[in-house]
Amino acid sequence: MVEIEQTRERRQRIRTPRVAKHAGTGEEPNFTSTFAALGKLKLGDSGIRVSASAVDINTGKTVLSIDDRVELPTASIGKILLLIEVSARFDQREFAPYGILDKIPGASVGAAGLWQHLQAPSLPVADLAALVGATSDNLATNMLLRLIGLDAVRARTESLGLTKTALLDLVRDNRGPDDAPQVSVGSTIELSWLFGALARGEIVNSIASQRVLGWLSLNTDLSLVASAFGLDPLAHRGADHNTLLVNKTGIDRGVRAEAGALRGNKRAIAYAASIQFEDSNMQARLRVIEALRVFGYDLMEYVH
């Protein structure tokens, strides 16, 4: 009964209407440039779908809200939910972080990841989680999902009070009519809440939250929102010029998404952005990436 009540409280907290600050006064940072950049995308293409959210981690104040309750494809961002379930199980005696998993024929998927290019036929569970955090490793993701099961990840997601964010399927090279159409979906309000809760140590418990943040701090993809932060993509686990970042990106054809937590010398903010667009040419893709970078500039201004 206690867990059910906690889940209800989490869902209510996420669903509670909040007023976004579209513009600031005085020295208070604002997100005018972000609204202009994302709005320009929609004006240029009526078929594009844009969602963004930013919430102050310490105060809970919503500082940006753009269709943040809309459920959109988020590609690999849903792998965070798998990492949360893996981290939670490390507290169980029967689930060893140093348990070895072997590569299984048919589990390998192209695109993202390193394990498919390595000679090692087996790796510990903890190392696979690190690979998912660092390179969004598809093979490592699928092996962890085969071990844990998608139903367990779904149950964990529901226990967190998330209703529009989910990891739907294994990673696949090709999706048939019987497969989920996307790897994952999410709403930016839930994703920004999730990163804020991780930063505060509220997901499962403080130790489990720190494990997940540790894996995500290895992320080498700073190509979207985080491209505005000036950090070393291969080494940013510590603060650099008083800037500390943990993030996860989701990239697929017609999808660019990112969620994260950013801390500066003044403030800390949890953010998420997702854009679904017609990826018909490089110009369309670059316009989306540039708009996300503008969001990053405004986030930097807010935390510093």
Short mmCIF file of N, CA, C and O in Angstrom, two decimals, residues 3 61 90 93 127 159 186 195 226-227 277:
data_model
loop_
_atom_site.label_atom_id
_atom_site.label_comp_id
_atom_site.label_asym_id
_atom_site.label_seq_id
_atom_site.Cartn_x
_atom_site.Cartn_y
_atom_site.Cartn_z
N GLU A 3 3.88 1.61 -1.32
CA GLU A 3 4.44 1.81 -2.65
C GLU A 3 3.40 2.36 -3.61
O GLU A 3 3.70 3.20 -4.46
N LYS A 61 11.11 24.79 -9.83
CA LYS A 61 10.44 25.78 -10.68
C LYS A 61 10.61 25.40 -12.15
O LYS A 61 11.71 25.10 -12.61
N PHE A 90 21.28 -4.38 -8.26
CA PHE A 90 22.60 -4.58 -7.66
C PHE A 90 22.51 -4.72 -6.14
O PHE A 90 23.43 -5.23 -5.51
N ARG A 93 21.12 -9.83 -3.55
CA ARG A 93 22.25 -10.76 -3.47
C ARG A 93 22.33 -11.68 -4.69
O ARG A 93 23.41 -12.06 -5.13
N ASP A 127 29.94 -3.73 -16.52
CA ASP A 127 30.64 -3.18 -17.68
C ASP A 127 29.67 -2.93 -18.83
O ASP A 127 29.81 -1.95 -19.57
N SER A 159 6.36 2.08 -11.49
CA SER A 159 6.57 2.38 -10.07
C SER A 159 7.11 3.79 -9.85
O SER A 159 6.94 4.36 -8.77
N GLY A 186 8.62 9.13 -24.93
CA GLY A 186 8.67 9.87 -23.68
C GLY A 186 8.08 11.25 -23.82
O GLY A 186 7.94 11.77 -24.93
N PHE A 195 15.48 13.17 -14.55
CA PHE A 195 16.88 13.57 -14.32
C PHE A 195 17.02 14.41 -13.05
O PHE A 195 18.03 14.30 -12.35
N ALA A 226 23.89 19.55 -25.60
CA ALA A 226 25.15 19.67 -24.87
C ALA A 226 26.30 20.20 -25.72
O ALA A 226 27.37 20.51 -25.19
N SER A 227 26.09 20.35 -27.03
CA SER A 227 27.15 20.92 -27.86
C SER A 227 27.43 22.37 -27.51
O SER A 227 28.47 22.92 -27.86
N PHE A 277 10.89 14.99 -36.91
CA PHE A 277 10.85 15.77 -38.13
C PHE A 277 11.04 14.88 -39.35
O PHE A 277 11.42 13.71 -39.24
#
